[in-house]
mmCIF file of C-alpha atoms and ligand atoms in Angstrom:
data_model
loop_
_atom_site.group_PDB
_atom_site.id
_atom_site.type_symbol
_atom_site.label_atom_id
_atom_site.label_comp_id
_atom_site.label_asym_id
_atom_site.label_seq_id
_atom_site.Cartn_x
_atom_site.Cartn_y
_atom_site.Cartn_z
ATOM 1 C CA MET Z 1 -171.649 -77.777 13.880
ATOM 2 C CA HIS Z 2 -175.083 -77.973 15.398
ATOM 3 C CA TYR Z 3 -177.331 -80.739 13.857
ATOM 4 C CA LEU Z 4 -179.991 -78.034 13.036
ATOM 5 C CA GLU Z 5 -177.480 -75.417 11.782
ATOM 6 C CA LYS Z 6 -179.236 -75.363 8.313
ATOM 7 C CA PHE Z 7 -182.694 -74.872 9.822
ATOM 8 C CA LYS Z 8 -182.631 -71.047 10.222
ATOM 9 C CA TYR Z 9 -186.262 -70.234 10.761
ATOM 10 C CA CYS Z 10 -188.988 -71.355 13.078
ATOM 11 C CA PRO Z 11 -191.229 -73.648 11.025
ATOM 12 C CA ILE Z 12 -194.334 -72.579 13.023
ATOM 13 C CA CYS Z 13 -194.162 -68.700 13.000
ATOM 14 C CA GLY Z 14 -191.267 -68.050 10.451
ATOM 15 C CA SER Z 15 -189.182 -66.162 13.075
ATOM 16 C CA ALA Z 16 -185.459 -65.775 12.378
ATOM 17 C CA HIS Z 17 -184.989 -66.137 16.239
ATOM 18 C CA PHE Z 18 -184.636 -70.010 16.062
ATOM 19 C CA VAL Z 19 -181.800 -70.577 18.349
ATOM 20 C CA GLU Z 20 -179.787 -73.618 19.840
ATOM 21 C CA ASN Z 21 -181.674 -75.032 22.722
ATOM 22 C CA ASP Z 22 -179.286 -78.003 23.416
ATOM 23 C CA PHE Z 23 -176.948 -80.157 21.297
ATOM 24 C CA LYS Z 24 -179.857 -81.647 19.397
ATOM 25 C CA SER Z 25 -182.602 -79.172 19.501
ATOM 26 C CA LYS Z 26 -183.602 -75.591 18.594
ATOM 27 C CA ARG Z 27 -186.111 -73.200 20.283
ATOM 28 C CA CYS Z 28 -188.064 -70.281 18.776
ATOM 29 C CA GLU Z 29 -187.548 -67.203 20.962
ATOM 30 C CA ASP Z 30 -190.739 -65.662 19.578
ATOM 31 C CA CYS Z 31 -193.383 -68.408 19.852
ATOM 32 C CA GLY Z 32 -191.578 -70.942 22.187
ATOM 33 C CA PHE Z 33 -191.696 -73.824 19.644
ATOM 34 C CA VAL Z 34 -188.955 -76.422 20.327
ATOM 35 C CA TYR Z 35 -187.750 -78.882 17.630
ATOM 36 C CA TYR Z 36 -185.602 -82.135 18.344
ATOM 37 C CA PHE Z 37 -183.309 -83.644 15.740
ATOM 38 C CA ASN Z 38 -183.608 -87.403 15.767
ATOM 39 C CA ALA Z 39 -181.838 -90.211 13.862
ATOM 40 C CA ALA Z 40 -183.722 -91.371 10.814
ATOM 41 C CA ALA Z 41 -184.799 -95.207 11.230
ATOM 42 C CA ALA Z 42 -183.630 -97.311 8.497
ATOM 43 C CA VAL Z 43 -183.585 -101.095 7.914
ATOM 44 C CA ALA Z 44 -181.625 -103.620 5.892
ATOM 45 C CA CYS Z 45 -181.595 -107.408 5.571
ATOM 46 C CA ILE Z 46 -178.783 -109.929 5.054
ATOM 47 C CA ILE Z 47 -180.497 -112.354 2.754
ATOM 48 C CA GLU Z 48 -178.878 -115.801 2.255
ATOM 49 C CA ASN Z 49 -179.882 -118.847 0.195
ATOM 50 C CA GLU Z 50 -179.340 -122.548 0.922
ATOM 51 C CA LYS Z 51 -176.103 -122.428 -0.960
ATOM 52 C CA GLY Z 52 -174.630 -119.942 1.555
ATOM 53 C CA GLU Z 53 -174.685 -117.231 -0.942
ATOM 54 C CA LEU Z 54 -175.630 -113.522 -0.056
ATOM 55 C CA LEU Z 55 -178.194 -111.475 -2.117
ATOM 56 C CA MET Z 56 -176.410 -108.202 -3.112
ATOM 57 C CA CYS Z 57 -177.756 -105.150 -5.007
ATOM 58 C CA ARG Z 58 -176.093 -102.720 -7.224
ATOM 59 C CA ARG Z 59 -177.322 -99.195 -6.186
ATOM 60 C CA ALA Z 60 -179.172 -97.379 -9.039
ATOM 61 C CA CYS Z 61 -179.118 -93.974 -7.127
ATOM 62 C CA ASN Z 62 -176.952 -91.741 -5.041
ATOM 63 C CA PRO Z 63 -175.625 -91.729 -2.386
ATOM 64 C CA ALA Z 64 -172.995 -94.360 -3.450
ATOM 65 C CA LYS Z 65 -174.524 -94.934 -6.933
ATOM 66 C CA GLY Z 66 -173.015 -98.122 -8.603
ATOM 67 C CA THR Z 67 -171.630 -99.669 -5.460
ATOM 68 C CA LEU Z 68 -172.857 -102.912 -3.834
ATOM 69 C CA ASP Z 69 -175.638 -102.805 -1.126
ATOM 70 C CA ILE Z 70 -178.187 -105.089 0.573
ATOM 71 C CA VAL Z 71 -181.878 -104.797 0.422
ATOM 72 C CA GLY Z 72 -183.241 -102.058 2.732
ATOM 73 C CA GLY Z 73 -184.342 -98.474 3.078
ATOM 74 C CA PHE Z 74 -185.847 -95.805 5.344
ATOM 75 C CA VAL Z 75 -188.755 -96.464 7.779
ATOM 76 C CA ASP Z 76 -191.755 -94.409 6.719
ATOM 77 C CA PRO Z 77 -193.860 -92.446 9.229
ATOM 78 C CA GLU Z 78 -196.442 -94.781 11.088
ATOM 79 C CA GLU Z 79 -194.465 -97.910 9.972
ATOM 80 C CA SER Z 80 -192.698 -100.564 12.137
ATOM 81 C CA SER Z 81 -189.084 -101.653 11.217
ATOM 82 C CA THR Z 82 -190.225 -105.117 10.260
ATOM 83 C CA HIS Z 83 -193.025 -103.735 8.060
ATOM 84 C CA ALA Z 84 -190.530 -101.408 6.387
ATOM 85 C CA MET Z 85 -188.371 -104.371 5.658
ATOM 86 C CA VAL Z 86 -191.273 -106.320 4.171
ATOM 87 C CA ARG Z 87 -192.119 -103.369 1.900
ATOM 88 C CA GLU Z 88 -188.599 -102.647 0.843
ATOM 89 C CA MET Z 89 -188.130 -106.281 -0.082
ATOM 90 C CA MET Z 90 -191.188 -106.145 -2.220
ATOM 91 C CA GLU Z 91 -190.136 -102.789 -3.797
ATOM 92 C CA GLU Z 92 -186.576 -103.769 -4.573
ATOM 93 C CA THR Z 93 -186.830 -107.379 -5.414
ATOM 94 C CA GLY Z 94 -190.435 -108.235 -6.051
ATOM 95 C CA VAL Z 95 -190.301 -111.046 -3.348
ATOM 96 C CA GLU Z 96 -193.060 -111.233 -0.848
ATOM 97 C CA ILE Z 97 -191.853 -112.048 2.765
ATOM 98 C CA ARG Z 98 -193.503 -112.125 6.123
ATOM 99 C CA GLU Z 99 -192.387 -110.006 9.132
ATOM 100 C CA GLU Z 100 -192.012 -113.218 11.232
ATOM 101 C CA GLU Z 101 -189.257 -114.475 8.896
ATOM 102 C CA LEU Z 102 -187.046 -111.521 9.855
ATOM 103 C CA GLN Z 103 -184.357 -112.261 12.535
ATOM 104 C CA PHE Z 104 -182.927 -109.309 14.430
ATOM 105 C CA LEU Z 105 -179.047 -109.061 14.056
ATOM 106 C CA PHE Z 106 -177.799 -105.710 15.323
ATOM 107 C CA SER Z 107 -178.089 -102.072 14.919
ATOM 108 C CA ILE Z 108 -175.437 -99.601 13.548
ATOM 109 C CA PRO Z 109 -175.670 -95.775 13.214
ATOM 110 C CA ASP Z 110 -174.625 -94.084 9.976
ATOM 111 C CA ILE Z 111 -173.938 -90.625 8.649
ATOM 112 C CA TYR Z 112 -174.055 -89.505 5.062
ATOM 113 C CA GLU Z 113 -174.670 -86.540 2.767
ATOM 114 C CA TYR Z 114 -178.007 -86.242 0.863
ATOM 115 C CA SER Z 115 -179.408 -83.189 -0.903
ATOM 116 C CA LYS Z 116 -177.043 -80.967 0.948
ATOM 117 C CA LEU Z 117 -177.991 -82.243 4.400
ATOM 118 C CA THR Z 118 -176.094 -84.603 6.695
ATOM 119 C CA ILE Z 119 -178.453 -87.536 7.311
ATOM 120 C CA HIS Z 120 -177.969 -89.407 10.588
ATOM 121 C CA SER Z 121 -179.604 -92.826 10.434
ATOM 122 C CA CYS Z 122 -180.029 -95.567 12.954
ATOM 123 C CA ASP Z 123 -179.969 -98.775 10.899
ATOM 124 C CA THR Z 124 -181.452 -101.997 12.085
ATOM 125 C CA PHE Z 125 -180.176 -105.183 10.433
ATOM 126 C CA PHE Z 126 -182.249 -108.428 9.970
ATOM 127 C CA LYS Z 127 -181.295 -111.683 8.461
ATOM 128 C CA MET Z 128 -183.345 -114.255 6.557
ATOM 129 C CA THR Z 129 -183.141 -117.107 4.120
ATOM 130 C CA ILE Z 130 -184.844 -117.367 0.777
ATOM 131 C CA PRO Z 131 -184.532 -120.082 -2.038
ATOM 132 C CA SER Z 132 -181.864 -119.570 -4.601
ATOM 133 C CA ASP Z 133 -184.351 -120.269 -7.377
ATOM 134 C CA ILE Z 134 -186.821 -117.517 -6.307
ATOM 135 C CA THR Z 135 -187.630 -115.045 -9.124
ATOM 136 C CA LEU Z 136 -185.884 -111.666 -8.332
ATOM 137 C CA LYS Z 137 -186.923 -108.508 -10.072
ATOM 138 C CA PRO Z 138 -184.490 -105.608 -9.524
ATOM 139 C CA GLN Z 139 -186.598 -102.335 -9.380
ATOM 140 C CA ASP Z 140 -186.884 -99.111 -7.433
ATOM 141 C CA ASP Z 141 -183.529 -97.897 -6.487
ATOM 142 C CA VAL Z 142 -181.818 -101.133 -7.340
ATOM 143 C CA ALA Z 143 -180.062 -101.564 -10.757
ATOM 144 C CA ALA Z 144 -179.221 -105.278 -10.383
ATOM 145 C CA LEU Z 145 -179.564 -108.136 -7.937
ATOM 146 C CA MET Z 146 -177.016 -110.924 -7.666
ATOM 147 C CA TRP Z 147 -176.218 -113.970 -5.325
ATOM 148 C CA ILE Z 148 -172.451 -113.828 -4.298
ATOM 149 C CA LYS Z 149 -170.604 -116.536 -2.472
ATOM 150 C CA LYS Z 150 -169.600 -115.249 0.972
ATOM 151 C CA GLU Z 151 -165.963 -115.792 0.287
ATOM 152 C CA ASP Z 152 -166.153 -113.760 -2.896
ATOM 153 C CA ILE Z 153 -167.764 -110.644 -1.265
ATOM 154 C CA ASN Z 154 -165.318 -107.706 -1.362
ATOM 155 C CA PRO Z 155 -166.405 -105.217 1.387
ATOM 156 C CA ASP Z 156 -164.528 -102.443 -0.428
ATOM 157 C CA GLU Z 157 -167.225 -102.576 -3.031
ATOM 158 C CA ILE Z 158 -170.023 -101.769 -0.650
ATOM 159 C CA GLY Z 159 -170.494 -97.947 -0.673
ATOM 160 C CA LEU Z 160 -172.601 -97.190 2.422
ATOM 161 C CA ILE Z 161 -170.510 -97.384 5.451
ATOM 162 C CA SER Z 162 -173.043 -98.931 7.868
ATOM 163 C CA ILE Z 163 -173.962 -101.659 5.257
ATOM 164 C CA ARG Z 164 -170.245 -102.485 4.761
ATOM 165 C CA GLN Z 165 -169.727 -102.671 8.529
ATOM 166 C CA ALA Z 166 -172.869 -104.969 8.889
ATOM 167 C CA VAL Z 167 -171.772 -107.335 6.170
ATOM 168 C CA VAL Z 168 -168.228 -107.556 7.634
ATOM 169 C CA ARG Z 169 -169.681 -107.996 11.052
ATOM 170 C CA TYR Z 170 -171.965 -110.759 9.836
ATOM 171 C CA LEU Z 171 -169.340 -112.611 7.864
ATOM 172 C CA SER Z 172 -166.877 -112.455 10.886
ATOM 173 C CA THR Z 173 -169.387 -114.324 12.999
ATOM 174 C CA LEU Z 174 -169.758 -117.296 10.785
HETATM 175 ZN ZN1 ZN K 201 -191.758 -69.493 16.222
#
């Protein structure tokens, strides 16, 4: 299936002659417009405290509602990956962090269904440490926040595939 199969019409002139150009782009035969399908940039952070526990979230929304997750989300237009992580941290936990505190870990691609579209994301993972007694306010698309000992984390409870892979990869390097 072509990445842009569900995009039937040229968004510039409305023509139905919006055809495959190559594996990741379509071209309008009437006005010449070309559109490339790219991965959506996303960020997430493995947050640890001084006791060696990880901060896990309970997802409030689909996809994977009710499963475990870590703090993160999509990068907005005109935003850097680190700025997105600072913003998501504030939106989901109420904790203010600085971009300089984020250490790059690795990047993992992911695929999931959302609103009848297949979303391809490119997830950048960071790590950082915050104090265990910091006040956490679960909000936005996070139903609950909890500190879990590394040895008690069950990867099967993590719903999003790239997040599960990232946590497993991080724990395996310790
Ligand atoms: Zn067109």
